[in-house]
Tab-separated table of C-alpha atoms and ligand atoms in Angstrom:
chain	number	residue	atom	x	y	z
A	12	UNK	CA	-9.244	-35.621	-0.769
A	13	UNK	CA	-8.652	-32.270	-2.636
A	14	UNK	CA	-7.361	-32.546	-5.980
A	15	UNK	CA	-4.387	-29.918	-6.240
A	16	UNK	CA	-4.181	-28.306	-9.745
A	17	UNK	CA	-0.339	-26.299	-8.680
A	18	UNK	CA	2.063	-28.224	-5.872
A	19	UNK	CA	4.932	-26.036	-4.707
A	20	UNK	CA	7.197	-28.276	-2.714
A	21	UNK	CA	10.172	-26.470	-1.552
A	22	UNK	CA	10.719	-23.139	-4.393
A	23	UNK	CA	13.478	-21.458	-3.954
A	24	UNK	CA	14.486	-18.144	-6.087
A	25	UNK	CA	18.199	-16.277	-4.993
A	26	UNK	CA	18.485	-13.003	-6.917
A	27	UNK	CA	22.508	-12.485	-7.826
A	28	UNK	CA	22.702	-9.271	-6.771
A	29	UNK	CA	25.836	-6.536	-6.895
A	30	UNK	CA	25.952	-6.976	-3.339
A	31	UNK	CA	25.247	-11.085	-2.674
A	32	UNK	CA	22.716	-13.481	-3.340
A	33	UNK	CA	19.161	-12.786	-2.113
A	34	UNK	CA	16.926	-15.785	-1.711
A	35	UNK	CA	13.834	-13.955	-2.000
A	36	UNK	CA	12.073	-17.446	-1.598
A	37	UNK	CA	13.131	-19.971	0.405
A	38	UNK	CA	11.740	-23.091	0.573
A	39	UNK	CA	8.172	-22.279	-0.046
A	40	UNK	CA	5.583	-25.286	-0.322
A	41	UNK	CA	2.051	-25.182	-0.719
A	42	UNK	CA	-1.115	-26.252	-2.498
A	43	UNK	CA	-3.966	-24.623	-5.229
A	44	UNK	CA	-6.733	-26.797	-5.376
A	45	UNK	CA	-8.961	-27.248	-8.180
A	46	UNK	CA	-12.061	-24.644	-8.426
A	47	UNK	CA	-10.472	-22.456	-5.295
A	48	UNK	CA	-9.157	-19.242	-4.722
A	49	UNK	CA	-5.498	-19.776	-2.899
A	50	UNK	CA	-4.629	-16.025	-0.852
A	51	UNK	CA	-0.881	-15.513	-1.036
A	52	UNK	CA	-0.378	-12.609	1.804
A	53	UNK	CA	2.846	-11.025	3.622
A	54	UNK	CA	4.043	-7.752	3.369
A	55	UNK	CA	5.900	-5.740	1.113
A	56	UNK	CA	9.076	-7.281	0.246
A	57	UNK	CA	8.435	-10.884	1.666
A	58	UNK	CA	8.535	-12.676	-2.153
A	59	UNK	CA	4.879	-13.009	-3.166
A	60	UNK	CA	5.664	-11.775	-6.585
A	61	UNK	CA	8.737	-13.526	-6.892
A	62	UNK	CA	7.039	-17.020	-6.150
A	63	UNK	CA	4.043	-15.959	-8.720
A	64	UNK	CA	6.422	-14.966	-11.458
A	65	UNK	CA	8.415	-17.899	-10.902
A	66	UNK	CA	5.417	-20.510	-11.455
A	67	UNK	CA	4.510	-18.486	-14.741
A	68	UNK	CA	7.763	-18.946	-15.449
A	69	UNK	CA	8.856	-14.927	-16.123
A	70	UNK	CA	11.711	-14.142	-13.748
A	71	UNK	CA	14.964	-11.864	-14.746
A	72	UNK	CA	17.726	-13.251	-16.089
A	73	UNK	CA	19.682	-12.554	-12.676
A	74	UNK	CA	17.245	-15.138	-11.123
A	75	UNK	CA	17.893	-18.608	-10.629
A	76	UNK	CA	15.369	-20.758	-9.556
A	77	UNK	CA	15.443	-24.156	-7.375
A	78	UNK	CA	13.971	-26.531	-5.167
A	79	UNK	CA	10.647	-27.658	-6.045
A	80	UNK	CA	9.327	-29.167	-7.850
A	81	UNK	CA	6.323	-27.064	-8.959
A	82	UNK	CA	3.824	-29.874	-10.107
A	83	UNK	CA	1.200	-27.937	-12.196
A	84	UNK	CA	-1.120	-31.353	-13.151
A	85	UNK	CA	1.894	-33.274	-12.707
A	86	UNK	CA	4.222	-31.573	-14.849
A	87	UNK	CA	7.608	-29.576	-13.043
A	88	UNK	CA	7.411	-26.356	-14.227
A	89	UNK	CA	10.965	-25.491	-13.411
A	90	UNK	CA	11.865	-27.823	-15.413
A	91	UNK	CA	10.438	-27.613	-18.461
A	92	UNK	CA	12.008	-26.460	-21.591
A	93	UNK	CA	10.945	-22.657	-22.618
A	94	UNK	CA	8.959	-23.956	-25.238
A	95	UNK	CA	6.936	-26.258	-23.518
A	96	UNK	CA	6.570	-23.438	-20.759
A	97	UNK	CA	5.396	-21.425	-23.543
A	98	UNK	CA	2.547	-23.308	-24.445
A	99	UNK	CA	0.994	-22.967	-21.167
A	100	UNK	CA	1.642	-19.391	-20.255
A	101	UNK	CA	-1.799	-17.565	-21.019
A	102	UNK	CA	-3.405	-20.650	-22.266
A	103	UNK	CA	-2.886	-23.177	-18.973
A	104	UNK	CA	-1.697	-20.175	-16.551
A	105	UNK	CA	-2.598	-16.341	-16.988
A	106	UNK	CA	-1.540	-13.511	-15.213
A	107	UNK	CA	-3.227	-10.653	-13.650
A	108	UNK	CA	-0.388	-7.855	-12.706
A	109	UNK	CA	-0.567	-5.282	-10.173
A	110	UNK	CA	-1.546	-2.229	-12.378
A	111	UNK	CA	-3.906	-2.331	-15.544
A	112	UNK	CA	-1.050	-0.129	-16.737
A	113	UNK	CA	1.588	-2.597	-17.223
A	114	UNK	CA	-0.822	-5.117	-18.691
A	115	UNK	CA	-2.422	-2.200	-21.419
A	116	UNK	CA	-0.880	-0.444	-24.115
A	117	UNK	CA	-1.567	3.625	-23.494
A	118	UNK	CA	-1.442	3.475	-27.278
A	119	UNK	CA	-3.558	0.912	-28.142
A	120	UNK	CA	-7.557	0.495	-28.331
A	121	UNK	CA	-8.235	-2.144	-25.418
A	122	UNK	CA	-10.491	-4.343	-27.839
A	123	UNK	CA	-7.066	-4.820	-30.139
A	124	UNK	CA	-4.822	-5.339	-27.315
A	125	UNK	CA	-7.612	-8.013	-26.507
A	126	UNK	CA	-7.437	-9.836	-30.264
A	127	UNK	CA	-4.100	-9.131	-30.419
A	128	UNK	CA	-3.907	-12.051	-27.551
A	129	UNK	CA	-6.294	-14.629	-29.055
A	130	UNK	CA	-4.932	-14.076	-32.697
A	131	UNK	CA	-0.910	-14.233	-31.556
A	132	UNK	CA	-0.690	-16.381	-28.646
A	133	UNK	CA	-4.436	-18.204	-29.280
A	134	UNK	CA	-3.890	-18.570	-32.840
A	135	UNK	CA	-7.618	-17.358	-33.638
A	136	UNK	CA	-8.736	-15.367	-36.589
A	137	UNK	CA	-9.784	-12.064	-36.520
A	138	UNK	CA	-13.444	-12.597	-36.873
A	139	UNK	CA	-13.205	-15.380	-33.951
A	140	UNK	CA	-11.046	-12.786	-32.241
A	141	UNK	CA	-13.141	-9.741	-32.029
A	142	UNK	CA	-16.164	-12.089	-31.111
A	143	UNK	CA	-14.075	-13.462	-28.325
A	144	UNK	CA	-13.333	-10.031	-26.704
A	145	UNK	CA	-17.286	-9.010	-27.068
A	146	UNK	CA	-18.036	-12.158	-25.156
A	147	UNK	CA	-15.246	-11.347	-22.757
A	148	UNK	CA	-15.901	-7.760	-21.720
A	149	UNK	CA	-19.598	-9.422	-21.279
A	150	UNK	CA	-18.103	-11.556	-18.675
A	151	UNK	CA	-16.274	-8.841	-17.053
A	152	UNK	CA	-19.546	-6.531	-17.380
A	153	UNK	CA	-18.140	-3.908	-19.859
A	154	UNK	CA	-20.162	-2.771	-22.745
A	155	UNK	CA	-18.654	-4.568	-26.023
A	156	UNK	CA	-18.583	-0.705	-27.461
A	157	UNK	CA	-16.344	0.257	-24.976
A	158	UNK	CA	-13.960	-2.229	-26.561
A	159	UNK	CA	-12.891	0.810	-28.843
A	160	UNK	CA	-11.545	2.491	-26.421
A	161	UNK	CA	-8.423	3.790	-25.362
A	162	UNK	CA	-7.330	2.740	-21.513
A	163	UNK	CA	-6.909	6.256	-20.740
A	164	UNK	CA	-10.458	6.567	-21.378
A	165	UNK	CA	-11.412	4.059	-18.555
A	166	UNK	CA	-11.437	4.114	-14.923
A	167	UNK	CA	-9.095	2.477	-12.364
A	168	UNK	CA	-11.536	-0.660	-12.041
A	169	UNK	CA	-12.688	-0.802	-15.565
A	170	UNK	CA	-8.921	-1.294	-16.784
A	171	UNK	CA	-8.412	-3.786	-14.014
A	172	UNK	CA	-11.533	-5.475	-15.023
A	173	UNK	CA	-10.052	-5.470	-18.983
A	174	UNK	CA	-6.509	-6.628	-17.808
A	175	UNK	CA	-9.012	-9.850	-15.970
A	176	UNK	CA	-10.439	-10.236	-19.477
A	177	UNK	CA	-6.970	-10.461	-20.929
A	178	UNK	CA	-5.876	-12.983	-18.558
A	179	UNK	CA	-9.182	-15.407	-19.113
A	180	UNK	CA	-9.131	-14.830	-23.094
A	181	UNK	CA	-7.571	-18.213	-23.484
A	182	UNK	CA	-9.538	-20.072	-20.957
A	183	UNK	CA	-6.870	-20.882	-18.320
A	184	UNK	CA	-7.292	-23.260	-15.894
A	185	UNK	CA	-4.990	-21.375	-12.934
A	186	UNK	CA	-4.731	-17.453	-12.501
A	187	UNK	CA	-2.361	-15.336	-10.883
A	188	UNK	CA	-3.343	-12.796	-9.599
A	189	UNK	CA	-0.413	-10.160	-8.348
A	190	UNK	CA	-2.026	-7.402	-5.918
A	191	UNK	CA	-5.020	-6.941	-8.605
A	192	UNK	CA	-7.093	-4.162	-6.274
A	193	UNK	CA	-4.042	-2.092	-4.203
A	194	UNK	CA	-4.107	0.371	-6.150
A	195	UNK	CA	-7.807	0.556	-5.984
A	196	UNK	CA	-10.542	2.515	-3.505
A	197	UNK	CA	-12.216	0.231	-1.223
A	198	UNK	CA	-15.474	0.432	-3.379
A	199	UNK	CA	-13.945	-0.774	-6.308
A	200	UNK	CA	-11.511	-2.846	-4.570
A	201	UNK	CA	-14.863	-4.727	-3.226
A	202	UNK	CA	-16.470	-4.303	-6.949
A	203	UNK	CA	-13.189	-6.639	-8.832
A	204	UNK	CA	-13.112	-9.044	-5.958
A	205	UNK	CA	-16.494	-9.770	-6.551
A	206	UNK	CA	-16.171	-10.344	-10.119
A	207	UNK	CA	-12.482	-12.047	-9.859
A	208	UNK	CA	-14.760	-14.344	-7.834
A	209	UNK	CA	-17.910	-14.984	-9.578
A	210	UNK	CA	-16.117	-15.529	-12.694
A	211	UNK	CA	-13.740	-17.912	-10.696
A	212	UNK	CA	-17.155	-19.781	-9.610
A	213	UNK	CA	-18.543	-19.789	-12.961
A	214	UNK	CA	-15.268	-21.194	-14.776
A	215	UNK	CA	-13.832	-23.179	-11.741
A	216	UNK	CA	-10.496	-21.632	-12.003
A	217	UNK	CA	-8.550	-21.765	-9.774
A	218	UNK	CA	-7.020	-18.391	-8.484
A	219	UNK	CA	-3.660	-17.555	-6.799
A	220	UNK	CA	-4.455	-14.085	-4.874
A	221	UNK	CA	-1.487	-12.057	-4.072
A	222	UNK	CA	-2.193	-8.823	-1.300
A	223	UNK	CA	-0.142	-7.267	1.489
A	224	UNK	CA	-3.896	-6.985	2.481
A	225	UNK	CA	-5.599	-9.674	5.070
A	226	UNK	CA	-8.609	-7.942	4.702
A	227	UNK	CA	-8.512	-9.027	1.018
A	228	UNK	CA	-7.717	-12.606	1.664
A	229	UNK	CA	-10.918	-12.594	4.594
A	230	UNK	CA	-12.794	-11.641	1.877
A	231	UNK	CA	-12.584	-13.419	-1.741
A	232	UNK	CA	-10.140	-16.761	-0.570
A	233	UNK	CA	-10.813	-20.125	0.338
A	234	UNK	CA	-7.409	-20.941	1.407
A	235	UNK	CA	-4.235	-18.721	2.094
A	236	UNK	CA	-0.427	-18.733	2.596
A	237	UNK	CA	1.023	-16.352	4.966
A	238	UNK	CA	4.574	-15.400	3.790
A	239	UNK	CA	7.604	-13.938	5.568
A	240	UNK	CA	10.914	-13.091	3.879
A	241	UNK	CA	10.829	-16.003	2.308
A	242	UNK	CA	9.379	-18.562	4.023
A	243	UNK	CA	5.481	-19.668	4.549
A	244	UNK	CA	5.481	-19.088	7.962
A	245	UNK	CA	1.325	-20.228	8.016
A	246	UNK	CA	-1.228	-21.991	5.624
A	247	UNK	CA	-4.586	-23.693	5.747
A	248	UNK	CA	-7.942	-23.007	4.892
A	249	UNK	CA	-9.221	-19.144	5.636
A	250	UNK	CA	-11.648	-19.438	8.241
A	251	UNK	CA	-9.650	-21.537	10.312
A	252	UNK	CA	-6.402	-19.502	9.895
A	253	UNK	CA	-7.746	-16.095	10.402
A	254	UNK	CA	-10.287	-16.987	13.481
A	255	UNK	CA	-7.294	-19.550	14.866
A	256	UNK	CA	-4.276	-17.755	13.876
A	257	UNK	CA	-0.700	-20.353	15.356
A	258	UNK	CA	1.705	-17.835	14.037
A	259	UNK	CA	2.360	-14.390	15.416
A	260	UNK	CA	2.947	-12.651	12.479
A	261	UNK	CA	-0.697	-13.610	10.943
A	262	UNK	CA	-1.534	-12.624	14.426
A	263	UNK	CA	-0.092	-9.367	13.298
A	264	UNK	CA	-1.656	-9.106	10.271
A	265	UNK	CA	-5.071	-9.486	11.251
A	266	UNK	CA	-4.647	-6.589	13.359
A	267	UNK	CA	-3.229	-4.485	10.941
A	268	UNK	CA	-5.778	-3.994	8.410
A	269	UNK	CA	-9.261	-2.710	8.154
A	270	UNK	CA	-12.172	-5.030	7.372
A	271	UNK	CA	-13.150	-4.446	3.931
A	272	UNK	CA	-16.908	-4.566	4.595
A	273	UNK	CA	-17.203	-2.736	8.026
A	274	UNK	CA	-14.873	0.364	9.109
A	275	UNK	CA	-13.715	0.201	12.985
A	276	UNK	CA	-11.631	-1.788	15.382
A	277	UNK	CA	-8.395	-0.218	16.599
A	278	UNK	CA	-5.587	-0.932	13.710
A	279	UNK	CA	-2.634	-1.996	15.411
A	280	UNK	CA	0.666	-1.662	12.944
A	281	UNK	CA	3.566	-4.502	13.244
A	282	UNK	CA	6.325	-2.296	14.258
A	283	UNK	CA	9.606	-2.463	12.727
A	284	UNK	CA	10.773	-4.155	8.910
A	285	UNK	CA	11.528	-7.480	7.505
A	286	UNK	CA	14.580	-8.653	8.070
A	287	UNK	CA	17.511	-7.836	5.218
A	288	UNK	CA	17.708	-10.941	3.203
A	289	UNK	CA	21.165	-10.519	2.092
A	290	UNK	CA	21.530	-12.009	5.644
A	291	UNK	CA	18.829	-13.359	7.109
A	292	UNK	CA	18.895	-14.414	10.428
A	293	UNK	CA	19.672	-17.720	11.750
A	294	UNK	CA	17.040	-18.515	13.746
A	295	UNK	CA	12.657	-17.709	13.392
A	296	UNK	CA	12.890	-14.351	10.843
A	297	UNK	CA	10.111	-13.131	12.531
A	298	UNK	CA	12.013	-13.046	15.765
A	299	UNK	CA	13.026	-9.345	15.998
A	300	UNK	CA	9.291	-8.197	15.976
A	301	UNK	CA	7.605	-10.808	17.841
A	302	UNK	CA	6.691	-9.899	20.720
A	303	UNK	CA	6.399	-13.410	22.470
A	304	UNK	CA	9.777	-14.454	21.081
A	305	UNK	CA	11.586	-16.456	23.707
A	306	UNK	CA	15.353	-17.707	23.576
A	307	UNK	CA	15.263	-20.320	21.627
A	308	UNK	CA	13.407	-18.467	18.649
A	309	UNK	CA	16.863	-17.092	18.120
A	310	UNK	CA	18.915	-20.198	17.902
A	311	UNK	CA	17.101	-22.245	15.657
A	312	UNK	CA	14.252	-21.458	12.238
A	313	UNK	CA	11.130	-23.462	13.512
A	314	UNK	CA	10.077	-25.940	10.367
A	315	UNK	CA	6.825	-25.681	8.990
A	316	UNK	CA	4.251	-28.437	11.008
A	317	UNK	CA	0.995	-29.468	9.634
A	318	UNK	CA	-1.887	-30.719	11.769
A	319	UNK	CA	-4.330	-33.151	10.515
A	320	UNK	CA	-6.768	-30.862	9.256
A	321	UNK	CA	-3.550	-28.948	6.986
A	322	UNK	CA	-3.273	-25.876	9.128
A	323	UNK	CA	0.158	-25.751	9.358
A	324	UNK	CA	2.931	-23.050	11.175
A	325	UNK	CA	5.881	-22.239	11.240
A	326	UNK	CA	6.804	-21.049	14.978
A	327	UNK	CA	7.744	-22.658	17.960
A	328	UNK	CA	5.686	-21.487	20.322
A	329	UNK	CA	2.420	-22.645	17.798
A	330	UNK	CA	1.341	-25.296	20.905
A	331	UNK	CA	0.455	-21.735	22.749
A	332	UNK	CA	-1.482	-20.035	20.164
A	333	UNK	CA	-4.566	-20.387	22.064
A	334	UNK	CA	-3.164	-18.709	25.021
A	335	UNK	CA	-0.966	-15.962	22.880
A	336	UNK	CA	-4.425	-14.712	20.385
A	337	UNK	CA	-5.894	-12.530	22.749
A	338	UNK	CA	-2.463	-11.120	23.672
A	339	UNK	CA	-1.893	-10.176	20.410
A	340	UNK	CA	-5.121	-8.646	19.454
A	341	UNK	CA	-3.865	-5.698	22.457
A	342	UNK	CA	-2.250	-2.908	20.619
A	343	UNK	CA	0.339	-2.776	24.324
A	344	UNK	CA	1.858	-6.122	23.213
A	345	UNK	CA	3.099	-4.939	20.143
A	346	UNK	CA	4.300	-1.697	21.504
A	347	UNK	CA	7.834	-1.239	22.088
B	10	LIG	N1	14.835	-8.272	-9.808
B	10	LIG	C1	15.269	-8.336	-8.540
B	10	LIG	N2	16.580	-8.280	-8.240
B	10	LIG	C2	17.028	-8.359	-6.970
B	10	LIG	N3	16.222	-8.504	-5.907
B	10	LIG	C3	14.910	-8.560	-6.127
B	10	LIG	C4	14.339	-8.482	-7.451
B	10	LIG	N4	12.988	-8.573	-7.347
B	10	LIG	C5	12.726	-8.703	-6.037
B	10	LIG	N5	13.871	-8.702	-5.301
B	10	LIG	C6	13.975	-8.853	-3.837
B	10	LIG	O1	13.351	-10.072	-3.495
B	10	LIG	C7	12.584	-9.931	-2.307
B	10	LIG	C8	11.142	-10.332	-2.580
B	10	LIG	O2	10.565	-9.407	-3.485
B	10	LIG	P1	9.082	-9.589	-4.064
B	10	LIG	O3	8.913	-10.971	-4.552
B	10	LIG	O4	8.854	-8.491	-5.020
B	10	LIG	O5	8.202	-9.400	-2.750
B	10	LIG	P2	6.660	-8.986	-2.586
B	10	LIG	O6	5.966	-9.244	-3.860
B	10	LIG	O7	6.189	-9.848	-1.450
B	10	LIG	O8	6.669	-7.540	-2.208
B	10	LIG	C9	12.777	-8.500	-1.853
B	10	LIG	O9	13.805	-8.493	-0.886
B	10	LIG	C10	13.194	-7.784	-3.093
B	10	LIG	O10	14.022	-6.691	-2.788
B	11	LIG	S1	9.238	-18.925	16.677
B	11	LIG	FE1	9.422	-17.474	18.363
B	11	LIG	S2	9.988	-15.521	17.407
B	11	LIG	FE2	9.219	-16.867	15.805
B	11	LIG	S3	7.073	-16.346	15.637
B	11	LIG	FE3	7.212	-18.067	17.054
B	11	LIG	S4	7.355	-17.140	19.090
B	11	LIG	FE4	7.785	-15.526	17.601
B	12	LIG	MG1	4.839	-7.872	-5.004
């Protein structure tokens, strides 16, 4: 039996927007496990971020969030009052954002945006402080004299290697990570996933990945979620999902991206866009692209079926996948 540190069971976030509600996240349910690195992948637009910033409980006043719960250890995070959700922001559950910019000050040396953390949220002193941030740009394999430093004054990885220090200053026990390498080179991309995981190993955290990027999930996750406007259309554990794809859209996705340790292989783009979620469709959102889409796809939104060994899909043809993979890895299928 795994022993799940976060439960999702059926999040929901609607944005009230000028022009309608938007549920940006509808119904999404799945597991982190203790000690394991959970990949959280979909394209642009599909509510990764949304789902992350609602279980660190950050979201824009405009936001209103449902469903669930979100068990983290037992506790609903949804609903918990701000002040208990307080306590375990950066302490119990850090955050990793997409650019080292919005997590550094331009203005600040990175060693005192470091203290700044223990001393106002950890409630260290300054001495413990500044010996905390030496040991922490240790762990993230910065010299402590950099810690001086403005950000300006580092390079693309070594701020997104101070904005991981940041997020483990207080020891949490779950980190979310929102698209940490995109804006990376492959090099360095490979470089922060490495540490991101050996640091994960060393401190059994447990790690929510997010990445428009399969390659990135084939590489540094155990487990991951495949999302589509709104919905987790596939889960389970990473080697079985990505060799034994069920749903066409991971299908897709493994297609789409190059391997992140060898170049090659055709790269076969999922034509078209996600559906508008001020009206989604009725039936399978996926329908529009797929290219095995039958009838039926149309009429009714296939629910989400687990098989015994927790691989679960969300599509009705999943029964098929065996016969439908090696259609899908031919660049003609997905041609229009
Ligand atoms: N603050 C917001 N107000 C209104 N809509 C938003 C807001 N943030 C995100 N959305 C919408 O919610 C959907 C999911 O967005 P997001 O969670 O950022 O997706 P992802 O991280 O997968 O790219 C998108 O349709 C996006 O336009
Ligand atoms: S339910 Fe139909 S349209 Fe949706 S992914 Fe499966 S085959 Fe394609
Ligand atoms: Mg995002």
């Amino acid at each position: 039996m795994t022993d799940d540190l976060l439960v999702l069971d059926g999040l929901t976030v609607t944005y009230h927007t000028k022009q309608g509600p938007v549920r940006a996240v509808d119904g999404a349910s799945f597991a982190v496990p203790r000690g394991q690195v959970v990949g959280l992948v979909g394209e642009s637009g599909c509510g990764k971020t949304t789902v992350a910033r609602a279980v660190m409980g950050v979201m824009p006043n405009a936001a209103e969030v449902g469903g669930g719960p979100v068990l983290f250890e037992g506790r609903d995070l949804i609903r918990l009052a701000e002040r208990e959700r307080r306590a375990l922001r950066w302490k119990e559950i850090a955050f990793i954002p997409q650019t080292a910019m919005s997590a550094l000050d331009p203005v600040q040396r990175v060693g005192r945006q470091i203290e700044e953390v223990l001393v106002e949220r950890g409630g260290r002193s300054r001495a413990q402080a500044r010996a905390r941030a030496e040991e922490l740009f240790g762990l993230v394999g910065i010299d402590a004299r950099r810690l001086d430093d403005y950000p300006h004054q580092f390079s693309g990885g070594m701020k997104q290697r101070a904005s991981i220090a940041i997020a483990l200053a207080l020891d949490p026990k779950l980190v979310l990570a929102d698209e940490p390498v995109t804006a990376l080179d492959v090099i360095v991309q490979r470089q922060v996933l490495d540490l991101l995981k050996a640091l994960q190993a060393r401190l059994n955290l447990s790690v929510v990945l997010v990445t428009h990027d399969i390659s990135v999930v084939a590489y540094a996750c155990d487990r991951v979620v495949v999302m589509y406007a709104g919905r987790v259309v596939e889960s389970g554990e990473v080697a079985e999902v990505l060799e034994r794809p069920r749903h066409p859209y991971t299908m897709g996705l493994t297609n789409a991206f190059p391997d992140l340790e060898r170049a090659g292989g055709e790269l076969v783009p999922i034509e078209g866009n996600p559906p508008n979620l001020l009206h989604p469709p009725k039936g399978c959102r996926f329908a529009e692209r797929c290219p095995f889409a039958q009838p039926r796809c149309e009429q009714a939104e296939p629910p989400l079926a687990t098989d015994a060994a927790g691989h679960a899909s969300a599509c009705w043809r999943s029964d098929e996948a065996p016969a439908l993979r090696p259609l899908a890895a031919e660049a003609a299928t997905w041609r229009r």
